[in-house]
Short mmCIF file of C-alpha atoms and ligand atoms in Angstrom, two decimals:
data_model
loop_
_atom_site.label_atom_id
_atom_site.label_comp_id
_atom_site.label_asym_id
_atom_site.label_seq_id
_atom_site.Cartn_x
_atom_site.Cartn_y
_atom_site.Cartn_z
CA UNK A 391 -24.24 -29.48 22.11
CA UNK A 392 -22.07 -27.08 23.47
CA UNK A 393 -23.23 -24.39 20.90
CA UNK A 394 -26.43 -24.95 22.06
CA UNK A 395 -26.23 -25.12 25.52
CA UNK A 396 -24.58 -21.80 25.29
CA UNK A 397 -27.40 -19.94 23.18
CA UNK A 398 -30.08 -21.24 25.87
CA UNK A 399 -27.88 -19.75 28.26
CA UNK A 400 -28.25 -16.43 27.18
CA UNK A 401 -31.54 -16.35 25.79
CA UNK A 402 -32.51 -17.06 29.62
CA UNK A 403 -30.34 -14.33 30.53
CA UNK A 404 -31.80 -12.02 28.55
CA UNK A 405 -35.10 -12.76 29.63
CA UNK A 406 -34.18 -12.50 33.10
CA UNK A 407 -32.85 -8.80 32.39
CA UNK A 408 -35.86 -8.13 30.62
CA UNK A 409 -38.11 -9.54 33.18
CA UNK A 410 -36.23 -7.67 35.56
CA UNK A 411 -36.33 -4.55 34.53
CA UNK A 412 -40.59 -4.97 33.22
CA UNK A 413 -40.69 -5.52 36.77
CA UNK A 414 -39.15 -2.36 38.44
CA UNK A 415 -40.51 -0.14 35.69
CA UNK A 416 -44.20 -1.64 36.79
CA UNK A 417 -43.20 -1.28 40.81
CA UNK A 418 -41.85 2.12 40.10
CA UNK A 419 -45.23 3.35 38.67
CA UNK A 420 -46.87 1.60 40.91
CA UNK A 421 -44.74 3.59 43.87
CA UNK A 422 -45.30 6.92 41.62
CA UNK A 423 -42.13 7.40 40.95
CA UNK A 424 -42.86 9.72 37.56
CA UNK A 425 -39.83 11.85 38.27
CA UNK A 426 -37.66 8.70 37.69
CA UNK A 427 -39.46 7.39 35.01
CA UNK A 428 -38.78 11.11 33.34
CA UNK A 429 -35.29 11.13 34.05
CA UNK A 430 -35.06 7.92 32.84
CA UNK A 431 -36.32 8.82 29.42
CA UNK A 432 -33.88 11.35 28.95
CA UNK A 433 -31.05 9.67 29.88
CA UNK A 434 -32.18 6.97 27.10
CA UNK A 435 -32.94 9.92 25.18
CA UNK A 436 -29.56 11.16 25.25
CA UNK A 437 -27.75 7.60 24.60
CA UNK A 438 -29.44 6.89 21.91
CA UNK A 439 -27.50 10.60 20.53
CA UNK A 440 -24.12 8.95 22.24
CA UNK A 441 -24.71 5.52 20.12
CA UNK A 442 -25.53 7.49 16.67
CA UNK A 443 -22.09 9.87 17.45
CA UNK A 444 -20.05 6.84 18.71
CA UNK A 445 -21.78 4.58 15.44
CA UNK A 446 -20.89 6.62 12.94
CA UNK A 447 -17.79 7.69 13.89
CA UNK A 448 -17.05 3.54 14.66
CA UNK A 449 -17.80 3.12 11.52
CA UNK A 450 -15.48 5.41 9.86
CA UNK A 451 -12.95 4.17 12.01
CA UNK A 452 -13.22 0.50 11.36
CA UNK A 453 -13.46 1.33 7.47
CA UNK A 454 -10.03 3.31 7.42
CA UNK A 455 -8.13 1.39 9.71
CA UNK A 456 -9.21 -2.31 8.94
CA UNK A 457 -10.64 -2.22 5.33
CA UNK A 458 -6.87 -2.00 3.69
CA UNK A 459 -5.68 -4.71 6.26
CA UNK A 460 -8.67 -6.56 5.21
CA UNK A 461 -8.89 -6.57 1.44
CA UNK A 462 -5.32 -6.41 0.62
CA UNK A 463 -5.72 -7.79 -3.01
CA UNK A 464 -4.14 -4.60 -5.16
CA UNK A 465 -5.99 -2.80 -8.16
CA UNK A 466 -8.42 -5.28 -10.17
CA UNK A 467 -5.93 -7.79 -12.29
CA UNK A 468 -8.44 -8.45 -14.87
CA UNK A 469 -10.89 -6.60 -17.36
CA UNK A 470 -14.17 -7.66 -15.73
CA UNK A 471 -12.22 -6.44 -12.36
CA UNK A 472 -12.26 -2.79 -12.98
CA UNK A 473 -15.54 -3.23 -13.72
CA UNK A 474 -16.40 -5.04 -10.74
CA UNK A 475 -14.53 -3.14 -8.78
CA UNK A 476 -16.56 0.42 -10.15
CA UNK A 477 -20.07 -1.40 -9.53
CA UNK A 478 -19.51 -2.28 -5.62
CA UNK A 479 -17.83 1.32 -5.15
CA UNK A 480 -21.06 2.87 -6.39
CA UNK A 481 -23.17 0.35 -4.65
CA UNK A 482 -21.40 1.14 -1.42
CA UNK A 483 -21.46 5.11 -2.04
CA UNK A 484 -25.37 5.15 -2.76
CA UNK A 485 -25.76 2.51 0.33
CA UNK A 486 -23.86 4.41 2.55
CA UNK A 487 -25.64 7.67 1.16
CA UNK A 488 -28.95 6.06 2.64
CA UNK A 489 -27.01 4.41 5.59
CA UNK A 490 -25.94 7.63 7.19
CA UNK A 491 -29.16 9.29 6.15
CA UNK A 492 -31.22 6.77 7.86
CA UNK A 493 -29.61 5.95 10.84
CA UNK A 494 -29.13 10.03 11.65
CA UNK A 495 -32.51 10.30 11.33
CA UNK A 496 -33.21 7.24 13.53
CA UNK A 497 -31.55 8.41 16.26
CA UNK A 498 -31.75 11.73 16.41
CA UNK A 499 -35.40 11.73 16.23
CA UNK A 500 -35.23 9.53 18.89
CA UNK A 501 -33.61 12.34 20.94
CA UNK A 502 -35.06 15.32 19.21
CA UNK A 503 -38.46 14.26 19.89
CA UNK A 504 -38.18 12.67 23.42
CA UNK A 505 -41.34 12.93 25.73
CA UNK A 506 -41.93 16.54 27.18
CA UNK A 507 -44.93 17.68 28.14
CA UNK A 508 -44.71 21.17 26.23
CA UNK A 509 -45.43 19.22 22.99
CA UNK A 510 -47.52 16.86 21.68
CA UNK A 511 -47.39 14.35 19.22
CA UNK A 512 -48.39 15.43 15.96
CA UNK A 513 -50.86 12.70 14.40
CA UNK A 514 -50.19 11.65 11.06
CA UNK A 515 -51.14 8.02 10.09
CA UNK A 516 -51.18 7.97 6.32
CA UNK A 517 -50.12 9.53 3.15
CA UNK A 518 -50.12 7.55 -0.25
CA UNK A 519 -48.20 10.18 -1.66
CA UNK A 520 -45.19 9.20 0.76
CA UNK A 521 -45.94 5.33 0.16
CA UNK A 522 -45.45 5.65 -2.88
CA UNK A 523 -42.30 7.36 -3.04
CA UNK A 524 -40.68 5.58 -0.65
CA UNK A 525 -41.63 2.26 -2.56
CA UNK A 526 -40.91 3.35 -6.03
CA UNK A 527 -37.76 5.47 -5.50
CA UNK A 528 -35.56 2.22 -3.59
CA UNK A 529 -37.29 -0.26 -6.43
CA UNK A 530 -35.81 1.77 -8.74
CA UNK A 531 -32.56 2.61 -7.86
CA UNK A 532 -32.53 -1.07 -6.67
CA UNK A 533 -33.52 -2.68 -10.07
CA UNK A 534 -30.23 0.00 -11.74
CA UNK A 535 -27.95 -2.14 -9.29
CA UNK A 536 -28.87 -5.74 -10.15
CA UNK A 537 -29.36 -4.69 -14.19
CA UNK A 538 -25.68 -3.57 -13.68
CA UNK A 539 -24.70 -6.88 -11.94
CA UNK A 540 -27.13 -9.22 -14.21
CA UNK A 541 -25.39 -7.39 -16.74
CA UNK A 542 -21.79 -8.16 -15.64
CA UNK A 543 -22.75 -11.78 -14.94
CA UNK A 544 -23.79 -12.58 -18.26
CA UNK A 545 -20.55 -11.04 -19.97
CA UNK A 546 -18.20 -12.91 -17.40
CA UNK A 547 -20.20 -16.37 -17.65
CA UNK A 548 -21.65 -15.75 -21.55
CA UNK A 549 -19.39 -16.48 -24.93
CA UNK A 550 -15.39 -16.22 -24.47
CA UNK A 551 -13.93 -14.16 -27.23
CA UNK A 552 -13.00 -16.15 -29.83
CA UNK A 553 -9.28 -16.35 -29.17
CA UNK A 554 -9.28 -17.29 -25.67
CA UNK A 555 -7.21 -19.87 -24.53
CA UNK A 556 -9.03 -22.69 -22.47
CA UNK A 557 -7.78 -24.15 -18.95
CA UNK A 558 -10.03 -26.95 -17.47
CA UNK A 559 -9.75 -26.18 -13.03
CA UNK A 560 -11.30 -29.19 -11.44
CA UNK A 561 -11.83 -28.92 -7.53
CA UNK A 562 -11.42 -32.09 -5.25
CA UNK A 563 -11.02 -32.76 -1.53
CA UNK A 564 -8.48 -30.70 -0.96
CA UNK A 565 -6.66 -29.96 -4.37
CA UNK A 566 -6.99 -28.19 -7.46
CA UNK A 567 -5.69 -29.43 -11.19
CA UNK A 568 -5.36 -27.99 -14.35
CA UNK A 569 -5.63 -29.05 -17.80
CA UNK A 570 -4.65 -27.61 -21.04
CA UNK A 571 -5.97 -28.85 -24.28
CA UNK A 572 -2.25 -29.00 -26.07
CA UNK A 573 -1.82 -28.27 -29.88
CA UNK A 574 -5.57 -29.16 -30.85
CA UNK A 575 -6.97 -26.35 -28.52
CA UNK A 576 -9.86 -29.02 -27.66
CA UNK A 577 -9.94 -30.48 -23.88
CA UNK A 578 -10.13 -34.62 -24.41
CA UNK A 579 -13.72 -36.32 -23.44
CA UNK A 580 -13.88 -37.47 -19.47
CA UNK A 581 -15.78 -39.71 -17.97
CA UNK A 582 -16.08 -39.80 -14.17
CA UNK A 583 -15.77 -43.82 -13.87
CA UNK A 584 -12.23 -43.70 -15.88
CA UNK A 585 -10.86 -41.70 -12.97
CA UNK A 586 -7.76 -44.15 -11.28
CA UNK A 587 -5.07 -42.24 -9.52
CA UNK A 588 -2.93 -45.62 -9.86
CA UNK A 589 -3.40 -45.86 -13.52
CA UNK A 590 -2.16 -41.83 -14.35
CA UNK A 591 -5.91 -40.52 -14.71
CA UNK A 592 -6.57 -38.76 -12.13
CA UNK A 593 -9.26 -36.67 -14.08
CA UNK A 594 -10.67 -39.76 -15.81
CA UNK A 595 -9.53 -38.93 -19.33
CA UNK A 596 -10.97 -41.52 -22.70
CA UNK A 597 -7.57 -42.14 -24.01
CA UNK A 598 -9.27 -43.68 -26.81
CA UNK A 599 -10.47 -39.64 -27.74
CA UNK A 600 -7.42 -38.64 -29.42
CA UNK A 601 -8.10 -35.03 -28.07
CA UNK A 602 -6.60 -36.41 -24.78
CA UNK A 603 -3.41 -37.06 -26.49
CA UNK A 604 -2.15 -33.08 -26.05
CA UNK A 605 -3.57 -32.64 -23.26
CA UNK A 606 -1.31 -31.23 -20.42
CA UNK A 607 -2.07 -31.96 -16.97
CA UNK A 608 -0.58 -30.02 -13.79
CA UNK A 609 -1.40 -30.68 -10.30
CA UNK A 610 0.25 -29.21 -7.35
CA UNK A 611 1.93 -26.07 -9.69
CA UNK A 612 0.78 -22.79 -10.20
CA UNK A 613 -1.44 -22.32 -12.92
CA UNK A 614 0.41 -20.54 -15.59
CA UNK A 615 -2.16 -18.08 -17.77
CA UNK A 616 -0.88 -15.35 -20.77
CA UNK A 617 -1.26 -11.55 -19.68
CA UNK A 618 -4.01 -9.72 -21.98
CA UNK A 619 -5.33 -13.35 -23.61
CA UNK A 620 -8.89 -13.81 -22.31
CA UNK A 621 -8.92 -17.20 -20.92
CA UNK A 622 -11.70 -19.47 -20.67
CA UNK A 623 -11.95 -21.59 -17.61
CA UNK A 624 -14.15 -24.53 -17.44
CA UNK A 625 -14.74 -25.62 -13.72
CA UNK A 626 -15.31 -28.84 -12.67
CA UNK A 627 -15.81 -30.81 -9.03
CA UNK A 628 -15.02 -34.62 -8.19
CA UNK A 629 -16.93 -34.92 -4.48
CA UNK A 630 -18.46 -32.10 -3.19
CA UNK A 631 -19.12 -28.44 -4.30
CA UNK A 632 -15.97 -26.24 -3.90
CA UNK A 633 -15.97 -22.80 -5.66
CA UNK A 634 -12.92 -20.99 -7.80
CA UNK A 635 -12.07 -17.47 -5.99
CA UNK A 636 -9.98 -15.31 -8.10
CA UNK A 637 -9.68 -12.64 -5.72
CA UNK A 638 -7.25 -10.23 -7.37
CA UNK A 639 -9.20 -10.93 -10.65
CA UNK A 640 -13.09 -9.91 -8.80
CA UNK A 641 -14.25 -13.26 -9.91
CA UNK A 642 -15.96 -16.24 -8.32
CA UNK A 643 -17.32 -19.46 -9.92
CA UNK A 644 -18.99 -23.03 -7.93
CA UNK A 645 -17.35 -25.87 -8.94
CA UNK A 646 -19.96 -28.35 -9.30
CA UNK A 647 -19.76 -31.74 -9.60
CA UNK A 648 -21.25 -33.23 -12.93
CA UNK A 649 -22.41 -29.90 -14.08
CA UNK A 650 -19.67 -27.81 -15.74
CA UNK A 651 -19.56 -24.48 -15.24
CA UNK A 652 -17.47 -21.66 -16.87
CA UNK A 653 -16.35 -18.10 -16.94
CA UNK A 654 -13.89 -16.14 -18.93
CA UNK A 655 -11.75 -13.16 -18.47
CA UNK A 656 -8.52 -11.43 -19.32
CA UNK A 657 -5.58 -11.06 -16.97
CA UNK A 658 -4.38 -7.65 -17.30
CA UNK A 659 -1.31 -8.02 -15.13
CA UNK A 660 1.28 -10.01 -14.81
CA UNK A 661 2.83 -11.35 -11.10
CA UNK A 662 5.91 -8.74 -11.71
CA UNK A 663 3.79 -6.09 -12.40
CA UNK A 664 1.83 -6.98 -9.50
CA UNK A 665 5.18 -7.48 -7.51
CA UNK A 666 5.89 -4.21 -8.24
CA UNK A 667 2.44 -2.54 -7.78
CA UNK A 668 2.24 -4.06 -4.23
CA UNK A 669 5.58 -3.49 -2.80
CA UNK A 670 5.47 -7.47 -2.04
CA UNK A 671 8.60 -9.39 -3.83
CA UNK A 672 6.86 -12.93 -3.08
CA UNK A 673 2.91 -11.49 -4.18
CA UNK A 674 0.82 -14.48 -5.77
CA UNK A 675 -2.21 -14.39 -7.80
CA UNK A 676 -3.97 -17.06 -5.15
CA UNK A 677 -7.12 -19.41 -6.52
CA UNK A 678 -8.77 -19.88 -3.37
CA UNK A 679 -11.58 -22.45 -2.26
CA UNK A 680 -14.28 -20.09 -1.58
CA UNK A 681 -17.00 -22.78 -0.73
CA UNK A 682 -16.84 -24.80 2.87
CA UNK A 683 -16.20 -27.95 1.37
CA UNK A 684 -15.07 -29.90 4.36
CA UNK A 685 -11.67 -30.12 7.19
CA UNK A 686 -9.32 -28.68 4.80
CA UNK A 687 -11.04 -26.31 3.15
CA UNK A 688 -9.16 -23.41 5.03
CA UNK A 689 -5.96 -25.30 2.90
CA UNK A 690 -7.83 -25.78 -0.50
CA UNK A 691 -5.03 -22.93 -2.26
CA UNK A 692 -3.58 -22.80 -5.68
CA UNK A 693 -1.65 -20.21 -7.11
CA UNK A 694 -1.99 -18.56 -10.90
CA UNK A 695 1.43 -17.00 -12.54
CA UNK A 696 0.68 -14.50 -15.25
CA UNK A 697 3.45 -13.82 -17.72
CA UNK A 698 4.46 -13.10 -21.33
CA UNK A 699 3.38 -15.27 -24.18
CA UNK A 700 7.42 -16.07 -24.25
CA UNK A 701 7.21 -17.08 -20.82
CA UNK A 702 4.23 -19.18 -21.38
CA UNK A 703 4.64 -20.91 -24.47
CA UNK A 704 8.81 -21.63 -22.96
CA UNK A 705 6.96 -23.53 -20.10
CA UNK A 706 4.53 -25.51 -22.01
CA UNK A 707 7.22 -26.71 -24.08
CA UNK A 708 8.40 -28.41 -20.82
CA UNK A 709 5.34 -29.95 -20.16
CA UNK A 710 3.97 -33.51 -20.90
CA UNK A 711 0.82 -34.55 -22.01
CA UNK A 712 -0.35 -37.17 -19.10
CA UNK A 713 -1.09 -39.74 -22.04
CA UNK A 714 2.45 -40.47 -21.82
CA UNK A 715 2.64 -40.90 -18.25
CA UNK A 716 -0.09 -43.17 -18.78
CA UNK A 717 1.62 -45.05 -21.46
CA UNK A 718 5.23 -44.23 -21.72
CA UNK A 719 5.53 -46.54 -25.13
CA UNK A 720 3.68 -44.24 -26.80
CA UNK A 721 5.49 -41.00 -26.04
CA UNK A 722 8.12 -40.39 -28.53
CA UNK A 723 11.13 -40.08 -26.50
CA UNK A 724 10.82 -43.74 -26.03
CA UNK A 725 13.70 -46.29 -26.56
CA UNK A 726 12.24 -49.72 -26.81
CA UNK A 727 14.33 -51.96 -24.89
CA UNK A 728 16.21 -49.18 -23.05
CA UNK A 729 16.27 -49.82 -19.50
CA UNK A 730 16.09 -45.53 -18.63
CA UNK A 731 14.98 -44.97 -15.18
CA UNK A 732 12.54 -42.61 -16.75
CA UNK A 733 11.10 -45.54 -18.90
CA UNK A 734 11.13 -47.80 -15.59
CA UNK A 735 9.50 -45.27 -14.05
CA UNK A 736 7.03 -44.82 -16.59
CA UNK A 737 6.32 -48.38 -16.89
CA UNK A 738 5.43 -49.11 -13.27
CA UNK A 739 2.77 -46.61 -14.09
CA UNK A 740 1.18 -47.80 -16.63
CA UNK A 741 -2.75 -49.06 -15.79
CA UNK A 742 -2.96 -52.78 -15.11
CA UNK A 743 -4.95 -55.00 -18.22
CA UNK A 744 -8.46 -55.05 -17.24
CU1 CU B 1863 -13.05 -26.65 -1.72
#
């Protein structure tokens, strides 16, 4: 209401200003006043040169001083990065190429060919020989761009190399979790209805697909991934759309509900070497919500560790496929009739008979 309420007010005030000033040119021209009308002009005439100066040289500034405060994510961390990375830097170069060319010419035209009564205007409505230049030339150089990006798209979201390891990320209101698919290599079947935070299945696993057995769950921990192993993530969503943003990797996927999605890629750095590359002792590779997705969006933040295959294989070995949580009996540490805390534990988990 208050948004609102706000734009009326200065759409009114703009009109007013407008109105205002229609008026005085009109009683001004009325009154005769052509010397002020000409003095006017080149006063305009000469801002117009102050804004194109000031512009460009705003821009420049803003670029150098903010853009490294801004995107403070490092070199590209990933093989489709440097890639990415290469196609926006030429994208911006020929942009800004036509940017500056354009908006010099804009303005100083605008100067350079202000009213005087020495000259007149030279009248030249058409030439098909220009339209068509002008058309064909952008289309062109346009169509390169998106082939390049089309073509970048299809290799991130297309076939994972054969040896990738896969890592489900499923997005939820305001969390992500991971799962691994354990010894098999094959992600357990899921259905939505089977999801029961109570019971240990938060994802809604089929424990009766023994593919579930392996598979390692982790919620609230950074996601751990193997430096130069392509990795397959498939994305998932349990409300509303949320999106995986891998920042320091250049790569962005929605996380849909009931649709799987996926995208692969190959860390190329680990945190240390990114520790090291940035100067920052406490740098994180962050997996950020980049999709509104409701009040705690701004809070929706994972983290990803990237490390040696020694590093990553030493962690899974501490991990523990959620099928036990879900029924501690069957995990094989299991005393029957012990009376661990663990097992108590355990037990107060396990899903209620149905
Ligand atoms: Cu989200």
């Amino acid at each position: 209401m208050t948004t609102t309420f706000i734009i009326v007010i200065l759409l009114l005030g703009f009109l007013i200003t407008f109105q205002i000033a229609k008026a005085s040119e009109y009683v001004s021209v009325m009154r005769g006043e052509e010397r002020a009308r000409k003095q006017n002009n080149r006063i305009n005439a000469f801002l117009l040169l102050v804004f194109l100066i000031a512009g460009l040289i705003g821009v420049y500034y803003c670029n150098a001083t903010y853009g490294p405060k801004i995107l403070r994510f490092g070199s590209a961390a990933s093989n489709h990065g440097v890639d990415v990375d290469n196609m926006l830097k030429i994208t911006l170069i020929i942009t800004g190429i036509v940017f500056v060319i354009t908006q010099f010419c804009l303005f100083w035209f605008a100067y350079k060919y202000q009213e005087s009564e020495t000259r007149k205007a030279y009248y030249y409505p058409h030439n098909n020989k220009l339209e068509v230049l002008w058309t064909a030339v952008p289309a062109i150089v346009l169509t390169v761009m998106v082939g390049f990006g089309l073509y970048y798209w299809f290799r991130i979201t297309g076939e994972a190399p054969k040896d990738s390891m896969v890592v489900e990320v499923t997005g939820s209101q305001f969390k992500w979790e991971f799962r691994y698919p354990g010894k098999d290599k094959v992600l357990g079947k899921k259905y939505y209805r089977a999801i029961d935070e109570g019971a240990n299945n938060p994802l809604g696993q089929l424990w009766d697909d023994p593919a579930n057995h392996d598979d390692i769950y982790v919620m609230g921990e950074p996601l751990h991934l193997v430096v130069n192993k392509p990795v397959k993530l498939v994305i998932n969503a349990k409300d509303v759309i949320h999106d995986v943003g891998l920042s320091h990797f250049r790569l962005k996927m929605d996380a849909v509900p009931g649709t799987p999605t996926t995208m692969w890629f190959t860390p190329t750095k680990t945190t240390a070497d990114m520790k090291r590359e940035t100067g920052d002792p406490d740098f994180v590779f962050e997996l950020s919500c980049d999709q509104m997705c409701g009040q705690g969006h701004f809070n929706m933040r994972g983290t990803i560790i990237v490390e040696s295959q020694t590093e990553f294989d030493l962690w899974m070995a501490k991990q523990k496929p959620k099928y036990y949580m879900a029924f501690p009996s069957k995990a094989p540490d299991f005393i029957p009739g012990q009376d661990t805390t663990k097992t108590k534990e355990a037990t107060a988990m396990l899903p209620t008979q149905k």
